[in-house]
Coordinates of C-alpha atoms in Angstrom, one line a residue:
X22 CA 0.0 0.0 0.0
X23 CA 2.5 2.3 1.0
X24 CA 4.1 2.3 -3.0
X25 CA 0.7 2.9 -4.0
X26 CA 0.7 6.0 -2.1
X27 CA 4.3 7.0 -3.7
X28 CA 2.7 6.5 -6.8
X29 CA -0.1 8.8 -6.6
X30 CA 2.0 11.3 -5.5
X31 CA 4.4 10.8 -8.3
X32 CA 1.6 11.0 -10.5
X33 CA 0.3 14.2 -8.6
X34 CA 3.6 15.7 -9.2
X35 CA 4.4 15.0 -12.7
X36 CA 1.0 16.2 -14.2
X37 CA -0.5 19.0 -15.4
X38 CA -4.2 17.9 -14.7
X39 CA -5.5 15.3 -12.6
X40 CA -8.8 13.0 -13.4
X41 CA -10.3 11.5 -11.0
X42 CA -12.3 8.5 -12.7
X43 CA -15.8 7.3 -10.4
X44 CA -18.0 5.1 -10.6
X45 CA -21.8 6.7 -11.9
X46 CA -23.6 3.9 -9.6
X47 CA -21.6 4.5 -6.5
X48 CA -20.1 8.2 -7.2
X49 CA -19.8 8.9 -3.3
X50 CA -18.5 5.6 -2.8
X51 CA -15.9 5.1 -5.1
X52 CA -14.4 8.8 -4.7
X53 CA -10.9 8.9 -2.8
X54 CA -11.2 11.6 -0.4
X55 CA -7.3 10.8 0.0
X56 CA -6.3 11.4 -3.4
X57 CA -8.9 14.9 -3.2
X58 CA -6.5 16.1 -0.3
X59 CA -3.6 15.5 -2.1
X60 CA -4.6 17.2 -5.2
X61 CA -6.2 20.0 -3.3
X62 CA -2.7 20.5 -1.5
X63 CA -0.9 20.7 -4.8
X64 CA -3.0 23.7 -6.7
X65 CA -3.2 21.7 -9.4
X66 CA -6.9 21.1 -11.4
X67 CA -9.1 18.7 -10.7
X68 CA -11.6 16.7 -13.1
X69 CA -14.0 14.2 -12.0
X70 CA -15.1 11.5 -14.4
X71 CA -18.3 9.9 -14.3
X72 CA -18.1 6.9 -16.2
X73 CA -20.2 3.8 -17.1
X74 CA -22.9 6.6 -16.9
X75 CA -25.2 4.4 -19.6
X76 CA -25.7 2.2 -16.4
X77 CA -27.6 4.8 -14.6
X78 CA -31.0 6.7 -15.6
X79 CA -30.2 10.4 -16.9
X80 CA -31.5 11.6 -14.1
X81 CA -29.3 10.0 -11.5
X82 CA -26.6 11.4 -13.6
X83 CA -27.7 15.0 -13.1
X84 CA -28.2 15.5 -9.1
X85 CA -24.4 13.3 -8.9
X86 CA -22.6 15.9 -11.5
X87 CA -25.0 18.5 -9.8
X88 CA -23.4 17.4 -6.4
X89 CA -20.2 16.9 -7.6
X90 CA -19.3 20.4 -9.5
X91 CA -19.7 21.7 -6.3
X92 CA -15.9 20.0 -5.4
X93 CA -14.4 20.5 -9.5
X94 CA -16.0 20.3 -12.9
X95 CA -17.5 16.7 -13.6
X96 CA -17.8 15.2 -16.6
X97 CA -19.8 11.7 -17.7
X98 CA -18.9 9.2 -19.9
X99 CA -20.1 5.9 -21.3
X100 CA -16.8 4.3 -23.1
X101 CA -19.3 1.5 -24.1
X102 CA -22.0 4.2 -26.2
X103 CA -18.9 6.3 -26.7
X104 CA -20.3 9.4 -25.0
X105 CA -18.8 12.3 -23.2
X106 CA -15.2 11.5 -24.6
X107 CA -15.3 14.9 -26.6
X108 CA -16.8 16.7 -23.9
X109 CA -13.7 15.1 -21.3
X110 CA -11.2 16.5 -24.4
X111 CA -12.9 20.1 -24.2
X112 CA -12.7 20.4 -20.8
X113 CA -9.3 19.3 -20.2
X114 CA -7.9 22.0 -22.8
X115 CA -10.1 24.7 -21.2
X116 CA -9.0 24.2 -17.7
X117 CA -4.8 23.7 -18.5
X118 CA -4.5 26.4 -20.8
X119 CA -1.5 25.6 -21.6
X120 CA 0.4 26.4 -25.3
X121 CA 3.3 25.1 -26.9
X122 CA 3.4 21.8 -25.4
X123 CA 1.5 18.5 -24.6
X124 CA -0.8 18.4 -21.3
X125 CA -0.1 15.7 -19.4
X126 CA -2.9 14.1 -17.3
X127 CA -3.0 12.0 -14.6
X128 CA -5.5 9.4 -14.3
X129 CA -6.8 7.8 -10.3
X130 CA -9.5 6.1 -8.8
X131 CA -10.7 2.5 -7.3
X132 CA -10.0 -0.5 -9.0
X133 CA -12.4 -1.3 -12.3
X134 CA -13.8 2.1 -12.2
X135 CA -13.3 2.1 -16.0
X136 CA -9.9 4.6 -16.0
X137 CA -8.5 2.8 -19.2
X138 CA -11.8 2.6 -21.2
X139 CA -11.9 6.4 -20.7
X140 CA -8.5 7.0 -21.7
X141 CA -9.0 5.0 -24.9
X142 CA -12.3 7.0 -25.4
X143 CA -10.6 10.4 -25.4
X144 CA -7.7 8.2 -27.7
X145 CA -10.0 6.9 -29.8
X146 CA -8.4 3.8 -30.2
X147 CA -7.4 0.8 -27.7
X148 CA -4.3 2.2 -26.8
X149 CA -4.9 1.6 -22.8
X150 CA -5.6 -2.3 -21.7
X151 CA -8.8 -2.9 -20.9
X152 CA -10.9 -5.8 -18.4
X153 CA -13.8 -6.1 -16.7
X154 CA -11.7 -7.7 -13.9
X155 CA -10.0 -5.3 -11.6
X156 CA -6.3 -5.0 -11.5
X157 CA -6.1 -5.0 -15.3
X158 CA -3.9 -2.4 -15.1
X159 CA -0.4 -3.5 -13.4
X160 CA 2.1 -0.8 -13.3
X161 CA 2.2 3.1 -14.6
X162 CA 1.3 3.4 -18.5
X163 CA 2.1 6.6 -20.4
X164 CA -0.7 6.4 -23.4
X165 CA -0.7 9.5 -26.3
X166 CA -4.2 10.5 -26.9
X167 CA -3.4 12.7 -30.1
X168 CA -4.1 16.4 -30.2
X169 CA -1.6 17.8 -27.7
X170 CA -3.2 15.0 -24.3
X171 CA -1.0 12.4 -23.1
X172 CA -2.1 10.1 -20.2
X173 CA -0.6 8.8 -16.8
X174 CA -2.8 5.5 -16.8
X175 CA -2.3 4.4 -13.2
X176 CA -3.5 0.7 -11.4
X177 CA -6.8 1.3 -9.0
X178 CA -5.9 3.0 -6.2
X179 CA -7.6 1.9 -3.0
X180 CA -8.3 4.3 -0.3
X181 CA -5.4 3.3 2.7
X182 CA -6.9 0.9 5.3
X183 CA -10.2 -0.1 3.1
X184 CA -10.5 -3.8 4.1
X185 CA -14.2 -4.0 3.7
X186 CA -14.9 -7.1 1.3
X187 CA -18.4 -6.3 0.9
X188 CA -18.0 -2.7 -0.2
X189 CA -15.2 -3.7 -2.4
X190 CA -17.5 -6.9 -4.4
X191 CA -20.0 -4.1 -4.9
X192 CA -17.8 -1.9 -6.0
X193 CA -16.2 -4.3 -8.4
X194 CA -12.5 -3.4 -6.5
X195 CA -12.1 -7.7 -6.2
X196 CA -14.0 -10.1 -8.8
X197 CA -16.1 -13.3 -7.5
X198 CA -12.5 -15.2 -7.6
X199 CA -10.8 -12.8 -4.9
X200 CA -13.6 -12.7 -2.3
X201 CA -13.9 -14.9 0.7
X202 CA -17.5 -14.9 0.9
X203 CA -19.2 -14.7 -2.5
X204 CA -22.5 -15.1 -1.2
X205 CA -22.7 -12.3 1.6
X206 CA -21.6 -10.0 -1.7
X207 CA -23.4 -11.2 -3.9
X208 CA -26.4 -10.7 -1.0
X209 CA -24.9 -7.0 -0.7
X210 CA -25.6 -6.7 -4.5
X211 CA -29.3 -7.9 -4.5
X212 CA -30.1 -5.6 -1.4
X213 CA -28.6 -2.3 -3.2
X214 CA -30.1 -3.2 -6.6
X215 CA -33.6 -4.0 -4.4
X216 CA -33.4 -0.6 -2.8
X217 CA -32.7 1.4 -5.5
X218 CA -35.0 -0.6 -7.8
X219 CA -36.4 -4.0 -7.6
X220 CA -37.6 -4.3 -11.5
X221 CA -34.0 -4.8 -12.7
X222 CA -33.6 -8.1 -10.4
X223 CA -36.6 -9.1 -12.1
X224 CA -36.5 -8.0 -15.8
X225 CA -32.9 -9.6 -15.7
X226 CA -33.6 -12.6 -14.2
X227 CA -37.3 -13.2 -15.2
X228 CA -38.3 -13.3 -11.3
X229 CA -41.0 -11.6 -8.8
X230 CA -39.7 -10.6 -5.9
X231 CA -42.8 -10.1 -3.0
X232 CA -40.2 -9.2 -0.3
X233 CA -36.6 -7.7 -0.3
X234 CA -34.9 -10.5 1.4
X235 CA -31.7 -10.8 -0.1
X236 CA -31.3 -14.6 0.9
X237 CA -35.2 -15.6 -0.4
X238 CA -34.2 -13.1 -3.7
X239 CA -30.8 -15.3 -3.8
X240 CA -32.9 -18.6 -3.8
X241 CA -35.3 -17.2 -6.2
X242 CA -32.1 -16.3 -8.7
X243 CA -31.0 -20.1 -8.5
X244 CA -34.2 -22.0 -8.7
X245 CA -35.2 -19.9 -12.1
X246 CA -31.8 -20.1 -13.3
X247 CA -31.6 -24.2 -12.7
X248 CA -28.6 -23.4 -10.5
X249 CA -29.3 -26.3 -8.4
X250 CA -27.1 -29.0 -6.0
X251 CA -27.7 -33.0 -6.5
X252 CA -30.6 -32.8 -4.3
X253 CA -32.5 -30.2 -5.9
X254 CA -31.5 -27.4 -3.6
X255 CA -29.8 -24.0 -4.8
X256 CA -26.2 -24.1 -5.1
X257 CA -25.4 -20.2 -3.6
X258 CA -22.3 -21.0 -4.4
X259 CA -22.5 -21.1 -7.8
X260 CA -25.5 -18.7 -8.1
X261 CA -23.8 -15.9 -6.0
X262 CA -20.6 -15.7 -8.1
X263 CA -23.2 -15.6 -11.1
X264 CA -24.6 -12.1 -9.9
X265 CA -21.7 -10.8 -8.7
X266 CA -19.9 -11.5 -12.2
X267 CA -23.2 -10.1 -13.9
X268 CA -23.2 -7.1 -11.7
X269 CA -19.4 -6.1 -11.8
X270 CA -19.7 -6.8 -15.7
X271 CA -22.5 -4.2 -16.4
X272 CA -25.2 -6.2 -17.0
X273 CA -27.9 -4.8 -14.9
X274 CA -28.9 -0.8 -15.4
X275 CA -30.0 0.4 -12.4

């Protein structure tokens, strides 16, 4: 953890502009108040990046870049419906003002947050690797987006002391093969999607949900999906890692 930390603020140091890439389902959740500090402390400018924003309604967008502008401009972008990628490029050149030279940006957040699909966006090509598994990105990547913008591509960079397995399943910081208890995630999952809205648990996996009971919801996932055990009970096992992949994927608007 600690090189992480020497890496950010190599990364701080060395750039002209920083981005700050969140996640548009959890924008509160996946910020690193940390990283803020730091960039605060250096005078340097500040862009937040909503992306994956095509998994969330229009209107959740707003009141999070509403909420959000209030600490630097916020921008969203879907890399998948290649949106907001020209708006990103404006607002970079605006804010560094800088002639004669390339602007140098360097890109942080959480794990899987989508920081290389957003870099390759603004690129316009799949310069920056790419996974839906977190941890894709191993080591510091310098990646020329064209037109005067060169990118600091960074690994995710989880907040210091963050050991909370939960958060980090729904947040897509560990994949199904990382966390010790697949089900209580995968549990975590069905209770957020349930409280934010029920019809996308349904739609996706063809179900009726009377009651938001994560565990009877769990059951209910396995038994329509045939995700059964020799004796014809549900294998949560197998089940759980199923939604967990399906949610950290991008499957399920919410």
């Amino acid at each position: 953890m600690a090189s992480y930390k020497l890496m950010v603020k190599d990364v701080i140091k060395k750039a002209d502009i920083l981005l700050e890439v969140v996640d548009a389902r959890f924008p509160d959740e996946t910020r690193n108040l940390e990283v803020e500090r730091d960039v605060k402390r250096s005078g340097k400018p500040l862009i937040i990046v909503l992306s994956k924003c095509d998994l969330v309604s229009k209107e959740t967008l707003q009141k999070a870049k509403s909420r959000l502008s209030k600490v630097a401009p916020t921008v969203f972008v879907s890399s998948k419906e290649r949106y907001g990628t020209t708006m990103l490029r404006h607002k970079i050149l605006e804010i560094a003002d800088i002639q004669g030279r390339n602007i140098l940006i360097g890109s942080l957040g959480y794990p899987n947050t989508g920081k290389s699909s957003v870099i390759n966006g603004v690129a316009g090509k799949n310069k920056a690797g790419t996974s839906s598994i977190s941890g894709h990105t191993k080591g510091v990547q310098i990646v020329k987006a064209g037109s005067r913008i060169v990118f600091i591509d960074t690994p995710g960079v989880i907040p210091f002391g963050d050991n909370d397995e939960y958060r980090q399943g729904l947040l897509g910081v560990k994949d199904a093969t990382h966390l010790n208890d697949p089900i209580g995630v995968a549990m975590k999952i069905i209770a957020h999607i349930c409280d934010n809205n029920k019809a996308v648990l349904e739609e996706f996996y063809n179900i009726e949900i009377k009651e938001n009971n994560p565990e009877k919801v769990l059951e209910l996932i396995g038994l329509k999906g045939n995700c059964l055990k020799h004796k014809g009970e549900v294998d949560e096992m197998r089940i759980a890692i199923k939604i967990i992949n399906d949610w950290q994927r991008g499957k399920m608007l919410i």
